[in-house]
XYZ file of C-alpha atoms in Angstrom:
523
model
C 74.740 25.715 -16.452
C 74.803 22.070 -15.323
C 73.186 23.071 -12.025
C 70.451 24.896 -13.952
C 69.774 21.819 -16.064
C 69.562 19.580 -12.981
C 67.187 22.016 -11.315
C 64.916 22.069 -14.342
C 64.853 18.276 -14.468
C 63.820 18.111 -10.819
C 61.121 20.757 -11.316
C 59.777 18.926 -14.361
C 59.419 15.617 -12.510
C 56.230 16.628 -10.670
C 54.067 17.705 -13.644
C 55.416 14.948 -15.874
C 55.009 12.334 -13.142
C 51.400 13.416 -12.562
C 50.738 13.225 -16.302
C 52.244 9.742 -16.567
C 50.433 8.240 -13.561
C 47.006 9.853 -13.979
C 46.790 10.117 -17.757
C 49.284 8.145 -19.834
C 49.096 4.955 -17.777
C 45.258 4.661 -17.668
C 44.892 5.555 -21.353
C 47.635 3.109 -22.367
C 45.947 0.367 -20.346
C 42.617 0.831 -22.143
C 44.297 1.032 -25.533
C 46.241 -2.130 -24.686
C 43.027 -3.996 -23.885
C 41.485 -2.865 -27.147
C 44.543 -3.686 -29.233
C 44.793 -7.085 -27.600
C 41.279 -7.995 -28.767
C 42.226 -7.452 -32.397
C 40.076 -5.807 -35.012
C 41.729 -2.397 -34.795
C 43.076 -2.568 -38.345
C 39.617 -3.430 -39.625
C 38.059 -0.395 -37.926
C 40.820 1.874 -39.230
C 40.205 0.611 -42.746
C 36.511 1.484 -42.741
C 35.436 4.616 -44.596
C 32.948 5.428 -41.823
C 35.813 5.878 -39.364
C 37.382 8.622 -41.449
C 34.013 10.246 -42.081
C 33.652 10.466 -38.304
C 37.121 11.974 -38.050
C 36.381 14.472 -40.823
C 33.135 15.608 -39.237
C 34.823 15.886 -35.834
C 37.591 18.123 -37.180
C 35.239 20.150 -39.389
C 32.696 21.045 -36.704
C 35.502 21.788 -34.223
C 37.235 24.126 -36.688
C 33.991 25.965 -37.490
C 33.182 26.342 -33.785
C 36.701 27.635 -33.100
C 36.485 30.312 -35.792
C 33.079 31.420 -34.528
C 34.335 31.512 -30.916
C 37.307 33.706 -31.877
C 35.164 36.122 -33.908
C 32.635 36.409 -31.081
C 35.213 36.585 -28.311
C 37.505 39.331 -29.625
C 34.974 42.215 -29.273
C 34.253 41.165 -25.691
C 37.989 40.869 -24.986
C 38.471 44.453 -26.166
C 35.644 45.719 -23.954
C 36.967 43.891 -20.899
C 40.569 44.975 -21.424
C 40.427 48.559 -22.664
C 37.066 50.254 -22.126
C 35.389 51.915 -19.169
C 31.686 51.173 -19.352
C 28.963 50.538 -16.770
C 28.302 46.862 -16.142
C 31.720 45.511 -17.233
C 31.881 43.329 -14.102
C 28.492 41.854 -15.005
C 29.725 41.199 -18.553
C 32.684 39.317 -17.120
C 30.330 37.073 -15.183
C 27.839 36.540 -18.021
C 30.583 35.467 -20.424
C 31.921 32.841 -18.047
C 28.623 31.236 -16.986
C 28.025 29.338 -20.287
C 31.412 27.628 -20.013
C 30.501 25.939 -16.729
C 27.055 24.680 -17.711
C 26.746 20.890 -18.105
C 26.805 19.923 -21.758
C 23.605 17.922 -21.423
C 21.648 20.968 -20.236
C 23.035 23.217 -22.958
C 22.234 20.584 -25.541
C 18.614 20.516 -24.394
C 18.434 24.331 -24.398
C 19.668 24.520 -28.001
C 17.374 21.695 -29.015
C 14.457 23.830 -27.826
C 15.644 26.493 -30.281
C 16.397 23.998 -33.086
C 14.121 20.958 -32.600
C 15.638 19.166 -35.583
C 19.208 19.678 -34.381
C 21.840 19.520 -37.091
C 25.344 20.754 -37.796
C 24.548 24.452 -37.318
C 23.115 23.895 -33.841
C 26.169 21.815 -32.863
C 28.570 24.530 -34.041
C 26.608 27.287 -32.289
C 26.364 25.310 -29.047
C 30.109 24.595 -28.992
C 30.851 28.257 -29.694
C 28.426 29.196 -26.911
C 30.583 27.241 -24.486
C 33.931 28.603 -25.604
C 33.494 32.340 -26.191
C 34.681 32.780 -22.604
C 37.995 31.070 -23.388
C 38.801 33.590 -26.109
C 37.395 36.652 -24.340
C 39.108 36.011 -21.033
C 42.448 34.674 -22.294
C 42.957 37.335 -24.981
C 41.511 40.068 -22.766
C 43.926 39.160 -19.987
C 46.970 39.727 -22.195
C 45.387 42.703 -23.972
C 45.039 44.613 -20.695
C 48.799 44.253 -20.136
C 49.887 45.644 -23.506
C 51.627 49.002 -23.632
C 49.288 51.284 -25.555
C 52.004 53.735 -26.619
C 52.957 51.750 -29.748
C 49.345 51.855 -30.956
C 49.124 55.581 -30.196
C 52.341 56.185 -32.148
C 50.835 54.439 -35.189
C 47.733 56.610 -34.932
C 49.927 59.732 -34.694
C 51.650 58.700 -37.937
C 48.316 58.671 -39.759
C 47.106 55.083 -39.340
C 43.393 54.557 -38.850
C 42.142 52.722 -35.764
C 41.699 49.533 -37.838
C 45.182 49.834 -39.364
C 46.731 50.411 -35.942
C 44.941 47.349 -34.574
C 45.873 45.159 -37.535
C 49.535 46.159 -37.738
C 50.416 46.826 -34.082
C 47.991 45.274 -31.608
C 46.941 42.059 -33.362
C 50.518 40.737 -33.849
C 51.170 41.219 -30.143
C 47.911 39.439 -29.273
C 48.679 36.493 -31.561
C 50.213 34.242 -28.841
C 47.073 34.546 -26.708
C 44.761 34.116 -29.728
C 46.599 30.969 -30.831
C 46.638 29.578 -27.305
C 42.918 30.191 -26.885
C 42.167 28.734 -30.332
C 44.089 25.550 -29.541
C 42.128 25.065 -26.307
C 38.786 25.795 -27.990
C 39.535 23.371 -30.816
C 40.352 20.597 -28.371
C 37.206 21.276 -26.332
C 35.041 21.269 -29.464
C 36.625 18.146 -30.935
C 35.908 16.205 -27.723
C 32.430 17.663 -27.131
C 30.152 14.920 -25.893
C 26.745 15.970 -24.523
C 26.112 18.614 -27.182
C 26.741 16.253 -30.103
C 24.866 13.399 -28.447
C 21.679 15.462 -28.061
C 21.793 17.743 -31.100
C 23.326 15.233 -33.494
C 21.016 12.371 -32.659
C 21.696 9.394 -34.857
C 22.587 11.502 -37.910
C 25.732 13.289 -36.712
C 28.347 11.662 -34.528
C 31.887 12.561 -33.568
C 34.760 10.366 -32.455
C 33.894 11.147 -28.831
C 30.281 9.987 -29.019
C 31.242 6.922 -31.058
C 33.880 5.942 -28.490
C 31.234 6.202 -25.768
C 28.762 4.119 -27.776
C 31.275 1.367 -28.496
C 32.655 1.273 -24.955
C 29.518 1.542 -22.816
C 26.714 0.156 -25.002
C 28.471 -2.319 -27.303
C 31.512 -3.252 -25.149
C 33.542 -3.038 -28.371
C 36.921 -2.192 -26.811
C 38.863 -2.861 -30.014
C 36.689 -0.436 -31.998
C 36.858 2.141 -29.213
C 40.637 1.759 -29.048
C 40.949 2.301 -32.798
C 38.846 5.461 -32.636
C 40.830 6.647 -29.607
C 44.015 6.273 -31.643
C 42.529 8.347 -34.465
C 41.386 10.976 -31.977
C 44.814 11.038 -30.331
C 46.580 11.438 -33.691
C 44.287 14.344 -34.624
C 44.969 16.045 -31.311
C 48.734 15.604 -31.615
C 48.633 17.045 -35.148
C 46.652 20.064 -33.918
C 49.091 20.619 -31.059
C 52.127 20.435 -33.362
C 50.578 22.898 -35.820
C 49.669 25.237 -32.988
C 53.157 25.065 -31.487
C 54.789 25.799 -34.851
C 52.439 28.715 -35.468
C 53.148 30.202 -32.034
C 56.917 29.824 -32.533
C 56.826 31.537 -35.940
C 54.517 34.385 -34.988
C 55.197 34.935 -31.267
C 56.848 38.291 -30.696
C 58.641 39.827 -27.747
C 56.002 41.748 -25.845
C 56.854 44.436 -23.348
C 54.295 44.086 -20.577
C 53.659 46.811 -18.067
C 53.603 45.977 -14.368
C 50.107 47.474 -14.122
C 47.416 47.843 -16.720
C 46.987 51.316 -18.113
C 43.847 53.200 -17.191
C 40.758 52.273 -19.140
C 38.730 54.894 -20.943
C 35.383 55.431 -22.599
C 35.016 54.271 -26.224
C 35.738 56.726 -28.985
C 34.657 56.920 -32.638
C 34.448 53.545 -34.344
C 35.106 51.742 -31.060
C 31.371 52.046 -30.450
C 30.875 49.561 -33.304
C 32.988 47.082 -31.351
C 30.870 47.745 -28.278
C 27.737 47.085 -30.338
C 29.206 43.794 -31.566
C 30.018 42.792 -27.983
C 26.457 43.619 -26.879
C 25.079 41.483 -29.725
C 27.271 38.548 -28.668
C 26.119 38.923 -25.064
C 22.511 38.895 -26.216
C 23.075 35.628 -28.080
C 24.828 34.109 -25.057
C 21.948 35.071 -22.794
C 19.285 33.443 -24.980
C 19.845 29.811 -23.843
C 20.424 30.990 -20.263
C 17.095 32.835 -20.216
C 15.420 29.736 -21.621
C 16.803 27.710 -18.693
C 15.614 30.309 -16.183
C 12.126 30.188 -17.659
C 12.090 26.406 -17.340
C 12.847 26.502 -13.580
C 10.105 26.711 -10.981
C 9.523 26.988 -7.238
C 8.459 23.343 -7.165
C 11.824 22.390 -8.650
C 13.778 24.232 -5.936
C 11.579 22.680 -3.254
C 12.285 19.262 -4.724
C 16.048 19.863 -4.501
C 15.756 20.194 -0.730
C 14.453 16.620 -0.425
C 16.116 13.247 -0.884
C 14.903 10.126 -2.614
C 13.521 9.566 -6.086
C 16.064 10.230 -8.832
C 18.659 11.627 -6.390
C 20.174 9.753 -3.422
C 21.019 13.112 -1.792
C 19.502 16.581 -1.820
C 20.500 19.049 -4.499
C 22.082 21.275 -1.860
C 24.333 18.419 -0.689
C 25.366 17.874 -4.308
C 26.179 21.590 -4.612
C 28.374 21.512 -1.491
C 30.151 18.432 -2.818
C 30.789 20.232 -6.095
C 32.372 23.146 -4.206
C 34.644 20.861 -2.167
C 35.674 18.783 -5.165
C 36.368 21.867 -7.268
C 38.556 23.315 -4.507
C 40.675 20.154 -4.286
C 40.988 19.941 -8.070
C 41.955 23.609 -8.438
C 44.667 23.482 -5.766
C 46.165 20.377 -7.352
C 45.939 21.789 -10.884
C 47.503 25.128 -9.896
C 50.466 23.389 -8.260
C 51.084 21.226 -11.319
C 50.169 23.797 -13.993
C 52.147 26.747 -12.636
C 55.202 24.579 -12.027
C 54.923 23.236 -15.573
C 54.671 26.790 -16.949
C 57.821 27.840 -15.071
C 59.694 24.845 -16.484
C 58.503 25.580 -20.034
C 59.581 29.223 -19.823
C 62.973 28.257 -18.385
C 63.543 25.734 -21.181
C 62.684 28.354 -23.782
C 65.297 30.740 -22.350
C 68.072 28.159 -22.505
C 70.280 28.151 -25.628
C 70.207 25.252 -28.053
C 67.641 23.332 -30.061
C 67.422 20.512 -27.539
C 66.011 22.758 -24.812
C 63.509 24.322 -27.238
C 62.441 20.910 -28.545
C 62.061 19.523 -25.022
C 59.901 22.494 -24.077
C 57.636 22.135 -27.110
C 57.266 18.389 -26.496
C 56.359 18.934 -22.851
C 53.933 21.727 -23.801
C 52.133 19.454 -26.248
C 52.049 16.584 -23.749
C 50.362 18.793 -21.165
C 47.578 19.550 -23.665
C 46.836 15.915 -24.511
C 44.268 15.324 -21.714
C 41.926 17.761 -23.460
C 41.950 15.634 -26.604
C 41.384 12.164 -25.162
C 37.921 10.812 -24.459
C 36.749 11.128 -20.856
C 35.334 7.624 -21.258
C 38.807 6.278 -21.993
C 40.361 8.063 -19.015
C 37.549 7.069 -16.639
C 37.660 3.386 -17.519
C 41.451 3.543 -17.413
C 41.302 4.714 -13.811
C 39.096 1.780 -12.867
C 41.505 -0.651 -14.540
C 44.845 0.680 -13.295
C 44.641 2.694 -10.087
C 44.031 -0.327 -7.867
C 47.752 -1.096 -8.341
C 48.706 2.069 -6.460
C 48.981 2.087 -2.646
C 45.603 2.695 -1.016
C 43.489 1.779 -4.079
C 42.540 5.229 -5.334
C 39.470 3.807 -7.070
C 37.620 4.055 -3.749
C 39.195 7.348 -2.689
C 37.251 10.652 -2.668
C 40.308 12.184 -4.385
C 39.654 10.231 -7.581
C 37.236 12.833 -8.999
C 39.540 15.827 -8.168
C 42.417 14.041 -9.918
C 40.297 13.587 -13.046
C 39.055 17.184 -12.941
C 42.604 18.483 -12.448
C 43.588 16.796 -15.717
C 41.045 19.008 -17.498
C 42.125 22.172 -15.638
C 45.913 21.887 -15.984
C 46.065 22.552 -19.761
C 43.897 25.643 -19.314
C 46.148 26.975 -16.548
C 49.238 26.427 -18.674
C 47.652 28.141 -21.684
C 46.701 31.163 -19.553
C 49.904 31.590 -17.542
C 52.504 30.601 -20.146
C 52.003 33.477 -22.664
C 52.356 36.062 -19.903
C 55.486 34.464 -18.424
C 57.044 34.243 -21.883
C 56.285 37.900 -22.499
C 58.146 39.232 -19.450
C 60.924 41.524 -20.632
C 64.125 39.497 -20.338
C 66.115 42.665 -19.658
C 64.370 43.073 -16.305
C 65.344 39.556 -15.286
C 68.914 40.025 -16.465
C 69.221 43.276 -14.531
C 68.013 41.589 -11.351
C 70.433 38.695 -11.853
C 73.302 41.148 -12.450
C 72.537 42.781 -9.102
C 72.972 39.407 -7.404
C 69.421 38.066 -7.251
C 69.085 34.278 -7.242
C 66.762 32.592 -9.771
C 64.155 32.131 -7.027
C 64.326 35.817 -6.112
C 64.121 36.845 -9.776
C 60.914 34.845 -10.024
C 59.575 36.358 -6.796
C 60.468 39.969 -7.592
C 60.056 40.108 -11.390
C 58.003 37.250 -12.835
C 55.449 36.814 -10.080
C 54.231 40.463 -9.906
C 53.726 40.523 -13.675
C 52.071 37.092 -13.731
C 49.980 37.548 -10.563
C 46.913 38.671 -12.487
C 47.055 35.656 -14.758
C 47.557 33.355 -11.763
C 44.412 34.713 -10.104
C 42.588 34.416 -13.418
C 43.770 30.833 -13.915
C 42.694 29.801 -10.411
C 39.246 31.324 -10.857
C 38.756 29.881 -14.312
C 39.981 26.457 -13.196
C 37.594 26.491 -10.271
C 34.506 27.155 -12.363
C 35.613 24.553 -14.934
C 35.761 21.990 -12.129
C 32.330 23.097 -10.868
C 30.732 22.274 -14.211
C 32.890 19.308 -15.299
C 30.667 16.428 -16.356
C 32.469 14.000 -18.672
C 35.003 12.309 -16.387
C 33.020 12.974 -13.204
C 29.964 11.123 -14.521
C 32.009 7.908 -14.737
C 33.935 8.260 -11.475
C 31.548 9.843 -8.941
C 30.209 7.393 -6.378
C 26.504 6.522 -6.789
C 25.597 8.125 -3.470
C 27.893 11.147 -3.860
C 27.027 12.971 -7.095
C 28.251 16.441 -7.950
C 25.707 18.974 -9.135
C 26.295 18.381 -12.907
C 25.966 14.615 -12.389
C 22.776 15.190 -10.412
C 21.375 17.328 -13.250
C 22.086 14.597 -15.786
C 20.417 11.995 -13.545
C 17.306 14.150 -13.195
C 17.051 14.801 -16.939
C 17.316 11.100 -17.745
C 14.311 10.263 -15.525
C 10.722 10.739 -16.706
C 8.331 12.958 -14.809
C 7.547 16.655 -14.669
C 9.012 17.101 -11.172
C 12.347 15.591 -12.201
C 12.504 17.967 -15.156
C 11.716 20.961 -12.937
C 14.347 19.873 -10.417
C 16.914 19.518 -13.210
C 16.384 23.066 -14.416
C 16.346 24.367 -10.839
C 19.660 22.605 -10.208
C 21.031 24.197 -13.363
C 20.022 27.641 -12.087
C 21.715 26.821 -8.771
C 24.900 25.896 -10.630
C 24.801 29.159 -12.568
C 24.364 31.133 -9.320
C 27.308 29.316 -7.722
C 29.430 30.105 -10.758
C 28.442 33.770 -10.733
C 29.264 34.013 -7.016
C 32.716 32.474 -7.529
C 33.487 34.792 -10.451
C 32.453 37.877 -8.492
C 34.689 36.843 -5.588
C 37.629 36.368 -7.949
C 36.955 39.794 -9.484
C 37.048 41.368 -6.018
C 40.321 39.650 -5.125
C 41.964 40.362 -8.471
C 42.098 43.369 -10.840
C 38.912 44.886 -12.150
C 39.689 44.905 -15.872
C 40.758 42.418 -18.459
C 40.934 39.358 -16.193
C 38.725 36.589 -14.827
């Protein structure tokens, strides 16, 4: 047992060390500068601060509920049904998640010129339907259908069987997806900035305003503390809910065969088609805005862009690859440690696992402005001065990807039947061989899904990258934002053309992942 504990400590050092150096240290440095200036107590005592916090939590909660309701029908179609065009559905659902927030904000503003709360909620849900559909659908495709069929044989309707048998077993994935969506929505930046205007602001946009425009570090630090406390509270609530409601799932090594919809399942298909239609509306608007002149402009240099749009696209692909490899190494190792801690007896191991799980989610809830400025303040103390390194952007993007990888891989690893692992250990298999022969085959689909999803997240990441990318080396999302901010019809056409290029790159990556991985229920 002592050897097991030492091994877990050594395994945990890499993900925790990465989190400390590339997240906790930069954020603490910025908060320290703000606290040192004074005035934090005054900001915390203002009623406007708590109105900002209330609006941030309220719009994030509404967007999360809408994302779950819209994502579940698509998850069912991806996981259980055999229909023409399912592969295309898988691609369409994922494309909105990778679009730069600035572009999506402009697309929704064309639909709602006056902006407002409803447009903000719909835009955030537009981004995050993929999180629910893919995460829940991935676990759903693993579930043994025999329990549901037994309930139907005993007289339960399809709705009763879903509510009493399937939904409880999907709860870990639903809660995990909801926690990620809530954190994404609560830290949404471009959408709120464009659609909210001066009337509606969140903690994220206010932190940006105070840091970049007003240089009010003390006010930004105070708001960062409020944001951090809200995120920690959400993570604790989510962890408690998962612990109370998580059940022992018996996953099958291979997904059962899909089938055509029957009876009332066609209503679910209709709901999924309606959701897809709503997701396609902003995308079609972007396609209509693009032009041949815009694509021709991307092939040239000068003007608003120091490089061509194609060079920016290639840089996005390289940066996303580096970030995904780094995030997979850290995220999968962290997931293995969390599962191992959960299987150990005693409250200390369980508490350590829950604390580490929550810590890994924190980067999603802290302003990208805070992290970006923290890098510029602290990383010059490391050997080699990472502030001038091309790896700086992949490190920042990996921070965004790691929580998603953990949330996708962890529920599946926790759901592996412990009796299989015990049987292998009884036959003399070492812990490494148990992982290789038992855990890895069952988790392989989720690992492929996590890598693909992480890659497309990195392709479209804008918040941290916009502060850290070198002026002459923009990624494609940064290039799009630069084009939109410049006046002129050609710049606007180039921006929309670049957005179409980003969507095509995303679709190509998703289709490759689908070919490498399973054909149903995964990314």
